[in-house]
Each structure stands twice: as C-alpha cells, then as structure tokens.
Tab-separated table of C-alpha atoms and ligand atoms in Angstrom:
chain	number	residue	atom	x	y	z
A	92	MET	CA	4.858	9.113	-13.322
A	93	THR	CA	3.866	6.787	-10.878
A	94	SER	CA	5.294	7.647	-7.481
A	95	ARG	CA	7.096	5.172	-5.948
A	96	PRO	CA	6.254	3.484	-2.221
A	97	TYR	CA	6.680	4.834	1.640
A	98	VAL	CA	9.194	1.609	2.675
A	99	VAL	CA	9.239	0.584	6.093
A	100	LEU	CA	11.758	-1.299	7.228
A	101	SER	CA	10.580	-4.200	9.331
A	102	ALA	CA	12.592	-6.480	11.924
A	103	ALA	CA	13.288	-8.047	14.798
A	104	MET	CA	16.565	-8.566	16.249
A	105	SER	CA	18.871	-10.252	19.465
A	106	VAL	CA	20.653	-7.616	21.590
A	107	ASP	CA	23.629	-8.689	19.625
A	108	GLY	CA	22.495	-7.940	15.827
A	109	HIS	CA	21.040	-11.027	14.557
A	110	LEU	CA	17.429	-12.148	12.845
A	111	ASP	CA	18.519	-15.767	13.551
A	112	ASP	CA	20.551	-18.131	15.699
A	113	SER	CA	22.717	-20.783	12.871
A	114	SER	CA	20.415	-23.736	13.543
A	115	ASP	CA	17.563	-24.863	11.349
A	116	ARG	CA	15.038	-24.219	13.415
A	117	ARG	CA	14.264	-20.750	13.629
A	118	LEU	CA	14.968	-18.533	16.420
A	119	LEU	CA	11.866	-17.567	17.819
A	120	LEU	CA	12.499	-13.577	18.680
A	121	SER	CA	9.737	-12.157	19.232
A	122	ASN	CA	6.746	-12.536	21.886
A	123	ALA	CA	3.212	-12.542	21.571
A	124	GLU	CA	2.414	-9.023	21.659
A	125	ASP	CA	5.272	-7.636	19.547
A	126	PHE	CA	3.453	-10.274	16.962
A	127	ASP	CA	0.674	-8.492	17.465
A	128	ARG	CA	1.892	-5.250	16.422
A	129	VAL	CA	3.612	-6.750	13.069
A	130	ASP	CA	0.215	-7.820	12.074
A	131	GLU	CA	-1.402	-4.279	12.245
A	132	VAL	CA	1.929	-3.171	10.322
A	133	ARG	CA	1.122	-5.958	7.863
A	134	ALA	CA	-2.845	-4.788	8.242
A	135	GLY	CA	-1.851	-1.571	7.179
A	136	ALA	CA	0.896	-1.739	4.176
A	137	ASP	CA	-0.148	-2.330	0.785
A	138	ALA	CA	2.648	-4.764	0.094
A	139	ILE	CA	5.307	-6.829	2.432
A	140	LEU	CA	8.213	-8.075	0.426
A	141	VAL	CA	10.547	-10.607	1.351
A	142	GLY	CA	14.338	-11.320	-0.075
A	143	ALA	CA	13.653	-15.442	-0.943
A	144	THR	CA	16.626	-16.667	0.921
A	145	THR	CA	14.837	-16.202	3.925
A	146	LEU	CA	11.212	-17.492	2.253
A	147	ARG	CA	13.403	-20.434	1.570
A	148	ARG	CA	14.465	-20.133	5.664
A	149	ASP	CA	11.753	-19.743	7.282
A	150	ASN	CA	8.636	-20.631	4.840
A	151	PRO	CA	6.416	-17.762	6.308
A	152	ARG	CA	2.947	-17.333	4.671
A	153	LEU	CA	3.363	-13.419	5.615
A	154	LEU	CA	-0.568	-12.869	6.104
A	155	VAL	CA	-2.615	-11.034	8.400
A	156	ASN	CA	-3.696	-13.121	11.231
A	157	ASP	CA	-6.415	-11.262	12.906
A	158	GLU	CA	-9.749	-11.555	11.266
A	159	GLY	CA	-10.619	-8.207	12.382
A	160	ARG	CA	-7.950	-6.208	10.507
A	161	ARG	CA	-8.705	-8.607	7.423
A	162	SER	CA	-12.593	-7.670	7.859
A	163	ALA	CA	-11.415	-3.817	8.222
A	164	ARG	CA	-9.270	-3.911	4.712
A	165	LEU	CA	-11.821	-5.391	3.070
A	166	ALA	CA	-14.283	-2.857	4.323
A	167	ARG	CA	-11.922	-0.711	2.868
A	168	GLY	CA	-11.925	-1.887	-0.045
A	169	LEU	CA	-9.165	-3.693	-0.266
A	170	PRO	CA	-7.664	-7.695	-0.538
A	171	ALA	CA	-7.756	-9.378	2.891
A	172	HIS	CA	-4.346	-9.442	3.015
A	173	PRO	CA	-1.303	-7.367	0.525
A	174	LEU	CA	0.161	-8.144	-2.045
A	175	LYS	CA	3.103	-11.033	-1.239
A	176	VAL	CA	6.538	-9.634	-2.864
A	177	THR	CA	9.385	-11.754	-3.035
A	178	VAL	CA	13.310	-10.841	-5.026
A	179	THR	CA	15.443	-13.065	-6.495
A	180	ALA	CA	18.009	-11.946	-8.351
A	181	SER	CA	19.542	-15.663	-8.532
A	182	GLY	CA	15.609	-17.475	-9.718
A	183	ARG	CA	16.976	-20.055	-6.759
A	184	ILE	CA	12.697	-20.415	-5.932
A	185	ASP	CA	10.697	-23.268	-3.984
A	186	PRO	CA	7.168	-23.733	-5.030
A	187	GLY	CA	6.203	-25.726	-2.753
A	188	LEU	CA	6.759	-22.836	0.224
A	189	ARG	CA	4.175	-22.165	2.010
A	190	PHE	CA	4.217	-18.407	0.624
A	191	TRP	CA	2.246	-19.441	-2.203
A	192	ARG	CA	-0.349	-21.576	-1.346
A	193	HIS	CA	-1.463	-18.355	1.040
A	194	GLY	CA	-3.217	-15.173	0.648
A	195	ASP	CA	-4.529	-12.939	-2.037
A	196	GLU	CA	-1.602	-11.692	-5.037
A	197	LYS	CA	1.668	-12.742	-5.040
A	198	LEU	CA	4.447	-10.793	-7.808
A	199	VAL	CA	7.897	-12.269	-7.769
A	200	LEU	CA	10.866	-9.283	-8.749
A	201	THR	CA	13.387	-10.955	-10.509
A	202	VAL	CA	16.658	-10.248	-12.953
A	203	ASP	CA	16.321	-10.803	-17.058
A	204	ALA	CA	18.445	-13.961	-16.947
A	205	ALA	CA	16.391	-15.800	-14.586
A	206	LEU	CA	12.718	-14.616	-15.223
A	207	ASP	CA	11.902	-17.357	-18.096
A	208	GLY	CA	12.917	-20.008	-15.030
A	209	VAL	CA	10.948	-18.824	-12.665
A	210	ARG	CA	8.006	-18.374	-14.331
A	211	ALA	CA	8.412	-22.290	-15.013
A	212	LYS	CA	8.800	-23.397	-12.005
A	213	LEU	CA	5.852	-21.273	-10.128
A	214	ASP	CA	3.880	-22.113	-13.005
A	215	GLY	CA	1.230	-19.632	-12.607
A	216	LEU	CA	0.912	-19.471	-8.890
A	217	ALA	CA	2.559	-15.987	-9.355
A	218	GLU	CA	3.091	-12.974	-11.999
A	219	VAL	CA	7.045	-12.725	-12.194
A	220	VAL	CA	8.467	-9.688	-13.720
A	221	SER	CA	12.160	-8.828	-14.021
A	222	VAL	CA	13.330	-5.407	-13.206
A	223	GLY	CA	16.425	-5.204	-14.907
A	224	THR	CA	20.161	-7.355	-16.734
A	225	ALA	CA	21.088	-6.912	-12.782
A	226	PHE	CA	18.516	-6.401	-9.346
A	227	ASP	CA	17.628	-2.690	-9.845
A	228	TRP	CA	15.812	-1.618	-6.354
A	229	GLY	CA	14.600	2.011	-8.019
A	230	ARG	CA	13.258	-0.086	-10.742
A	231	ALA	CA	11.585	-2.265	-8.191
A	232	LEU	CA	10.029	0.337	-6.312
A	233	ASP	CA	9.104	1.933	-9.435
A	234	GLU	CA	6.996	-1.547	-10.685
A	235	LEU	CA	5.143	-1.576	-7.458
A	236	GLY	CA	4.340	1.898	-7.418
A	237	ARG	CA	2.878	1.108	-11.186
A	238	ARG	CA	1.085	-1.231	-9.028
A	239	HIS	CA	-0.379	1.842	-6.771
A	240	VAL	CA	1.646	0.212	-3.677
A	241	ARG	CA	1.667	3.157	-1.782
A	242	ARG	CA	3.014	1.493	1.915
A	243	LEU	CA	5.624	-1.348	1.211
A	244	VAL	CA	6.663	-3.617	4.707
A	245	VAL	CA	10.140	-5.572	3.813
A	246	GLU	CA	10.149	-8.045	6.528
A	247	GLY	CA	13.798	-9.232	5.637
A	248	GLY	CA	16.254	-10.673	5.367
A	249	GLY	CA	19.816	-9.385	6.185
A	250	THR	CA	20.922	-8.143	2.908
A	251	VAL	CA	17.443	-6.892	1.573
A	252	HIS	CA	17.429	-4.815	4.650
A	253	THR	CA	21.480	-3.663	3.672
A	254	GLN	CA	20.635	-2.853	0.184
A	255	LEU	CA	17.726	-0.524	0.671
A	256	MET	CA	19.459	0.745	3.137
A	257	GLU	CA	22.814	1.469	1.801
A	258	GLN	CA	20.376	3.060	-1.356
A	259	ASP	CA	18.556	5.024	1.075
A	260	PHE	CA	15.142	4.248	-0.456
A	261	ALA	CA	14.012	2.878	3.481
A	262	ASP	CA	11.681	5.823	4.326
A	263	GLU	CA	10.821	3.977	8.499
A	264	LEU	CA	12.621	1.535	10.292
A	265	HIS	CA	10.793	-0.964	12.785
A	266	LEU	CA	13.112	-1.899	14.787
A	267	ALA	CA	12.048	-5.011	17.499
A	268	VAL	CA	15.126	-5.497	20.120
A	269	ALA	CA	14.540	-8.839	21.693
A	270	PRO	CA	16.067	-9.802	24.945
A	271	LEU	CA	17.877	-12.464	23.507
A	272	LEU	CA	22.030	-13.358	22.965
A	273	VAL	CA	22.709	-15.754	19.786
A	274	GLY	CA	26.513	-15.237	20.025
A	275	GLN	CA	27.389	-16.848	17.002
A	276	ALA	CA	29.778	-15.853	13.707
A	277	GLY	CA	28.029	-17.166	11.663
A	278	ALA	CA	24.444	-16.345	12.308
A	279	PRO	CA	22.164	-13.834	9.901
A	280	ARG	CA	22.589	-10.165	11.037
A	281	PHE	CA	20.119	-7.496	10.550
A	282	LEU	CA	22.055	-5.338	8.306
A	283	GLY	CA	25.996	-5.737	7.756
A	284	PRO	CA	28.776	-3.509	6.264
A	285	ALA	CA	27.741	-1.042	3.481
A	286	GLY	CA	28.163	2.236	2.763
A	287	TYR	CA	25.014	3.889	4.209
A	288	PRO	CA	24.155	7.295	3.650
A	289	GLY	CA	25.540	9.991	5.552
A	290	GLY	CA	28.769	7.042	7.411
A	291	PRO	CA	28.819	6.216	11.307
A	292	THR	CA	28.142	10.191	12.043
A	293	ALA	CA	24.342	10.897	10.553
A	294	ARG	CA	22.114	9.566	13.465
A	295	MET	CA	18.461	8.821	12.277
A	296	ARG	CA	15.517	10.762	13.035
A	297	LEU	CA	13.848	8.707	16.628
A	298	LEU	CA	10.475	8.856	15.879
A	299	GLU	CA	8.971	6.611	18.900
A	300	THR	CA	10.347	4.033	21.465
A	301	ARG	CA	7.313	1.635	22.603
A	302	ALA	CA	7.855	-1.275	25.064
A	303	LEU	CA	5.893	-4.638	24.042
A	304	GLY	CA	6.823	-7.081	27.090
A	305	ASP	CA	10.224	-7.329	27.534
A	306	VAL	CA	10.776	-6.431	23.542
A	307	VAL	CA	11.748	-3.067	22.384
A	308	LEU	CA	10.091	-1.532	19.648
A	309	LEU	CA	12.568	1.686	18.326
A	310	ARG	CA	10.961	3.407	15.110
A	311	TYR	CA	13.113	5.480	13.081
A	312	ALA	CA	12.633	7.961	10.310
A	313	PRO	CA	16.395	7.417	7.908
A	314	LYS	CA	15.860	10.032	5.652
A	315	GLN	CA	15.734	12.100	7.556
A	316	ARG	CA	19.365	11.693	9.332
A	317	LEU	CA	20.104	15.145	11.983
A	318	ARG	CA	22.155	17.896	9.590
A	319	ASP	CA	22.931	21.523	10.398
A	320	ASP	CA	20.527	22.651	7.803
A	321	VAL	CA	17.335	21.204	8.522
A	322	PRO	CA	15.231	23.025	10.238
A	323	ASP	CA	13.819	21.947	14.317
A	324	ARG	CA	11.806	19.183	14.853
A	325	GLU	CA	9.354	20.753	17.463
A	326	HIS	CA	9.149	23.877	14.770
A	327	ASP	CA	7.390	21.584	12.028
A	328	LEU	CA	5.422	19.256	14.809
A	329	ARG	CA	4.040	22.599	15.941
A	330	TRP	CA	2.810	24.306	13.287
A	331	MET	CA	1.268	21.032	11.341
A	332	ARG	CA	-0.622	19.865	14.262
A	333	ARG	CA	-2.131	23.464	14.018
A	334	ALA	CA	-2.742	22.518	10.230
A	335	ILE	CA	-3.879	19.771	11.536
A	336	GLU	CA	-6.446	21.901	13.679
A	337	LEU	CA	-7.622	23.370	10.290
A	338	ALA	CA	-8.455	20.761	8.858
A	339	GLU	CA	-11.076	19.791	11.771
A	340	LYS	CA	-12.981	22.662	10.661
A	341	CYS	CA	-13.591	22.088	6.727
A	342	PRO	CA	-17.341	22.166	5.916
A	343	PRO	CA	-17.835	17.879	5.833
A	344	SER	CA	-17.811	16.422	2.396
A	345	ASP	CA	-18.312	12.383	1.508
A	346	GLY	CA	-16.889	12.710	-2.033
A	347	ALA	CA	-13.391	15.244	-0.062
A	348	TYR	CA	-10.534	15.206	2.504
A	349	SER	CA	-10.250	17.521	4.863
A	350	VAL	CA	-7.166	19.445	4.928
A	351	GLY	CA	-5.578	22.360	6.033
A	352	ALA	CA	-2.235	24.574	5.001
A	353	VAL	CA	-0.833	26.887	6.962
A	354	ILE	CA	2.200	29.100	4.849
A	355	VAL	CA	4.448	30.405	7.538
A	356	GLY	CA	8.332	32.580	6.649
A	357	ALA	CA	11.272	32.288	7.273
A	358	ASP	CA	11.967	34.172	10.036
A	359	GLY	CA	8.615	31.436	11.755
A	360	THR	CA	5.849	34.003	11.740
A	361	GLU	CA	2.153	32.888	10.003
A	362	LEU	CA	2.056	34.417	6.658
A	363	SER	CA	-1.196	32.891	5.759
A	364	HIS	CA	-3.486	29.514	5.990
A	365	GLY	CA	-6.613	27.403	4.680
A	366	TYR	CA	-8.895	24.799	4.471
A	367	SER	CA	-10.409	22.459	2.531
A	368	ARG	CA	-13.969	23.919	1.125
A	369	GLU	CA	-13.312	27.443	3.154
A	370	GLU	CA	-14.954	29.161	0.757
A	371	ASP	CA	-16.465	27.808	-2.050
A	372	PRO	CA	-16.905	24.048	-2.411
A	373	HIS	CA	-14.306	22.995	-4.649
A	374	ILE	CA	-11.254	25.064	-3.160
A	375	HIS	CA	-8.502	22.916	-1.633
A	376	ALA	CA	-6.441	23.788	1.548
A	377	GLU	CA	-3.324	24.743	0.198
A	378	GLU	CA	-4.852	26.579	-3.044
A	379	SER	CA	-6.750	28.613	-0.304
A	380	ALA	CA	-3.669	29.728	2.011
A	381	LEU	CA	-2.009	30.928	-1.072
A	382	ALA	CA	-4.788	32.673	-2.850
A	383	LYS	CA	-4.644	35.140	0.235
A	384	LEU	CA	-1.107	35.614	-1.022
A	385	THR	CA	0.265	37.346	-4.644
A	386	PRO	CA	2.509	34.833	-6.043
A	387	ASP	CA	5.395	37.174	-6.472
A	388	ASP	CA	5.419	38.158	-2.891
A	389	PRO	CA	8.868	38.073	-1.674
A	390	ARG	CA	8.655	35.694	1.601
A	391	LEU	CA	7.644	33.129	-0.230
A	392	ARG	CA	11.039	32.094	-1.988
A	393	THR	CA	11.722	31.300	1.514
A	394	ALA	CA	8.389	29.906	3.167
A	395	THR	CA	7.072	26.500	4.390
A	396	ILE	CA	3.744	25.056	3.636
A	397	TYR	CA	2.703	22.633	5.679
A	398	THR	CA	-0.069	20.573	4.792
A	399	SER	CA	-2.371	17.694	6.538
A	400	LEU	CA	-2.653	15.919	2.952
A	401	GLU	CA	0.477	15.672	0.609
A	402	PRO	CA	-0.625	17.771	-1.839
A	403	CYS	CA	-2.509	16.841	-4.658
A	404	SER	CA	-1.040	16.443	-8.648
A	405	GLN	CA	-4.262	15.920	-10.481
A	406	ARG	CA	-7.887	16.860	-9.308
A	407	ARG	CA	-11.069	16.808	-10.822
A	408	SER	CA	-12.787	19.970	-10.073
A	409	ARG	CA	-10.045	22.733	-10.728
A	410	PRO	CA	-7.349	23.379	-13.279
A	411	ARG	CA	-4.793	23.356	-11.506
A	412	PRO	CA	-3.144	21.108	-8.593
A	413	CYS	CA	-1.552	22.287	-5.955
A	414	ALA	CA	1.309	20.532	-6.429
A	415	ASP	CA	1.578	22.979	-9.486
A	416	LEU	CA	0.444	25.898	-7.350
A	417	ILE	CA	2.638	24.962	-4.649
A	418	LEU	CA	5.956	25.626	-7.320
A	419	ALA	CA	3.737	28.218	-9.682
A	420	HIS	CA	4.484	30.035	-5.923
A	421	GLY	CA	8.116	29.327	-5.828
A	422	LEU	CA	7.947	27.798	-2.075
A	423	PRO	CA	10.795	25.917	-1.056
A	424	ARG	CA	9.757	23.499	1.411
A	425	VAL	CA	6.551	21.634	2.111
A	426	VAL	CA	5.839	19.679	5.185
A	427	THR	CA	3.421	17.312	4.778
A	428	ALA	CA	1.819	13.937	7.317
A	429	TRP	CA	-0.033	11.258	5.018
A	430	ARG	CA	0.035	10.404	1.809
A	431	GLU	CA	-2.883	10.488	-0.017
A	432	PRO	CA	-4.298	7.052	-0.148
A	433	SER	CA	-6.001	5.998	-3.438
A	434	LEU	CA	-9.411	6.681	-2.416
A	435	PHE	CA	-10.406	9.744	-5.042
A	436	VAL	CA	-7.400	9.775	-7.287
A	437	ASP	CA	-5.597	6.542	-8.945
A	438	ASP	CA	-2.433	7.383	-8.382
A	439	CYS	CA	-1.640	10.685	-5.867
A	440	VAL	CA	2.190	11.735	-6.918
A	441	GLY	CA	2.485	15.627	-5.215
A	442	VAL	CA	5.257	15.142	-3.305
A	443	GLU	CA	7.023	12.717	-5.928
A	444	GLN	CA	6.470	15.550	-8.780
A	445	LEU	CA	7.750	19.175	-5.965
A	446	ARG	CA	10.951	16.488	-4.846
A	447	LYS	CA	11.734	16.344	-8.529
A	448	ALA	CA	10.999	19.809	-8.800
A	449	GLY	CA	14.017	20.663	-5.973
A	450	VAL	CA	11.287	21.655	-3.714
A	451	THR	CA	12.391	20.426	-0.049
A	452	VAL	CA	9.811	17.751	0.843
A	453	VAL	CA	8.992	16.997	4.752
A	454	GLU	CA	6.722	14.087	6.038
A	455	LEU	CA	5.527	13.932	9.553
A	456	PRO	CA	4.588	9.702	10.027
A	457	GLU	CA	4.343	10.470	13.949
A	458	LEU	CA	1.390	13.036	12.640
A	459	ALA	CA	-0.692	10.988	9.605
A	460	ALA	CA	-2.834	9.051	11.939
A	461	GLU	CA	-3.488	12.580	13.486
A	462	ALA	CA	-4.169	14.002	9.798
A	463	GLU	CA	-5.651	10.789	8.613
A	464	SER	CA	-8.731	10.480	11.897
A	465	VAL	CA	-10.209	14.330	10.643
A	466	ASN	CA	-11.274	11.777	8.027
A	467	ALA	CA	-12.622	9.215	9.084
A	468	HIS	CA	-15.897	8.884	8.149
A	469	LEU	CA	-14.567	8.771	4.356
A	470	PHE	CA	-13.441	5.147	5.070
A	471	GLY	CA	-16.260	3.967	7.012
A	472	ALA	CA	-16.690	2.243	10.707
A	473	GLY	CA	-13.775	0.324	9.774
B	681	ZN	ZN1	-5.195	19.918	-3.690
C-alpha cells in the first residue's frame, strides 16, 4: 500500500482570473518577491508537475533556482531539484523544450495509446508511464506515491488545476493575485467551469494571506470546506499546540522523532497525553497516551487524538504501529500537523490507513512547520 502525495496547486493570476494573456509572449504576473516564494515552495517539494500544454506555451525549466536551497536539499539527502513531472493524454510532447534539458529526474504520465509514441519521441530524456486508457488522476497520484513523492506542487495550467480541484485531489491552493487586468475572452483561466465539490456555497478554509509587494498570496485548504458538522478549527489548533509543547519534552534521540499527543473527549476535556520516549526509550507519543486509558473506555468512541506527527504505519521497535493502536482503541477522529518524511521508514501511510478504515483525519498544515521544528536536529544544519 502506498499513500498519495499531499497536493499543492500553485498559480499566479490576474485580478480578472487569467493565467496569461492571448499573445505569444508570456505575461509576467508575479514580481521578484513572489518568484522567490515559488522557488521556496519548489525546494520544499518532492515533485513539480505541469501539464504538457503549459510546457509548450511557457517552455519553463522548473528548477530550484536558489543555490542555498539546492544545497539544503542535498544536505537532507534529496536531489538538488525535485522530480519534474508532466502529463499528456494526447501524446503531444516536444523533446526540444527546456524542461528535458535541465534539473534531475523527469517523468511523463500518459495514456496507453500514447505510451509508445511518447517514449520514442523522448528517446530516454524521461521515464514514461501510462495511467490507463483514459487519463486517471487517482492512478497518476498513486504512481507518484509509489515513487515516494510525499509533497507534489502543481504549477498549471488551467486544465490540470481544474481537473484536480474538481476531483477533490487538491490539499492546498497557493494563489498569487497580481494587480493586472487581462480583459481578453480567449486568455487562459486559472480554473474553468466544473462541478467543484460542495458546489458554489462550499467555502474553502483560508490558511493564510501574505502581501509580497503588490502581489497577494492566498493559501486555501480546499478539502477543509466548511460544513456545520466540522468541529471548531480554533479548538483543533489549540490542542495541537499543546501536543507540540509535549513534543518538546521528549528525551532527545538521533534515531527517532520527537512527537506529542493528546486525547480529548467529546466534551472538550483532556483524557490523556503522552510524548515520545516518555516512559521507555521506544514508546511513541500516541502509544503512551493510549496506554494510560483502557481500550474499552467508552469516552474513546467519541474522542479525538491530536498528534504532532502523522501516526506511524510501520515501526522497527514494537509489533503494533500507532495507526493500528488508534483503530484498536476505536477513536473516530485524528488530527495531525506534520506528515512523516521518508527518513526512518520508506513510506509512512498512517493517514491513508486511518482514512481507509473510516477514521476522520484532519491535517493542520499551518502548524506543520512548528511540529517539524522540534525535530530540526534530525535534518542537520540545512
Ligand atoms: Zn507510532
């Protein structure tokens, strides 16, 4: 079993919603500050994806441009540049584009009918894989998951963004709005007409607004559309901050993460808490918190466990991973801040495993950096 990547859609658009104008020359929407932000987002990704139409139109190199960011990636054991991915159902691929000539590994996702043609055209410039008779985004994301892509940044174009948003595959949206008006009917749009989840009344969760000179960045969490049955976000953030405080109490270790966990009842009271290596050198935070309650405690049936790191799905030191323990204790809801990087295990699928078992898993990307910073020593000085 592999888990699909966390998908970030990244786009810059004019105030009237266009990615570009209708001319042959690419319209510059971003400013220097925003280009630097995009570079940072790329440096934090395992893969960058753009559609083949955008490749033909813009001829981008799609690299991490800042040398310091490339060195930091190398120091973490990653390639200097993320995997570059393009998708094509038509097989119209131009081997002369800059995309193929720069960076590290490249991958083309296509359909059965185009597979041989694309392979022949690229002649070894990239790996080419089919995701079915028609282009299937679920299979495409599975394929990237198998390649240990945990964080995917999608940089367009409009068709790709529209499909991923319509099929509810986008975890996060980074939208930079430039103070320009394109005003042309045929100019490409950020998102086109589609049946978006929840329809026009479903409000996406706003994660952040940031001014970068005259460009404004909006960060949304499309999967966290507001519904009446979703518990209060501030409540979740408050308990997660407590879990992160607990993570700071962990005895230091070079071979394991520092994690904190809190179990909170339906009435909003704390039932238990724990942190990594609390009582013995191998205990995990969730395990420690659960061990202080009995599995038949009826309050667990309506409780939430907050854990600063994604619950583990495999582990070396004990027979039962935390995702299993959470299922065995019957908790219906898990809130986590930080997805496990591929440092100690190849592929943590805790979130996926819990969701498949019917557990509601809420991720709090706005606290991921805090949860990770407790573990900064594991990643060296980079
Ligand atoms: Zn664990």
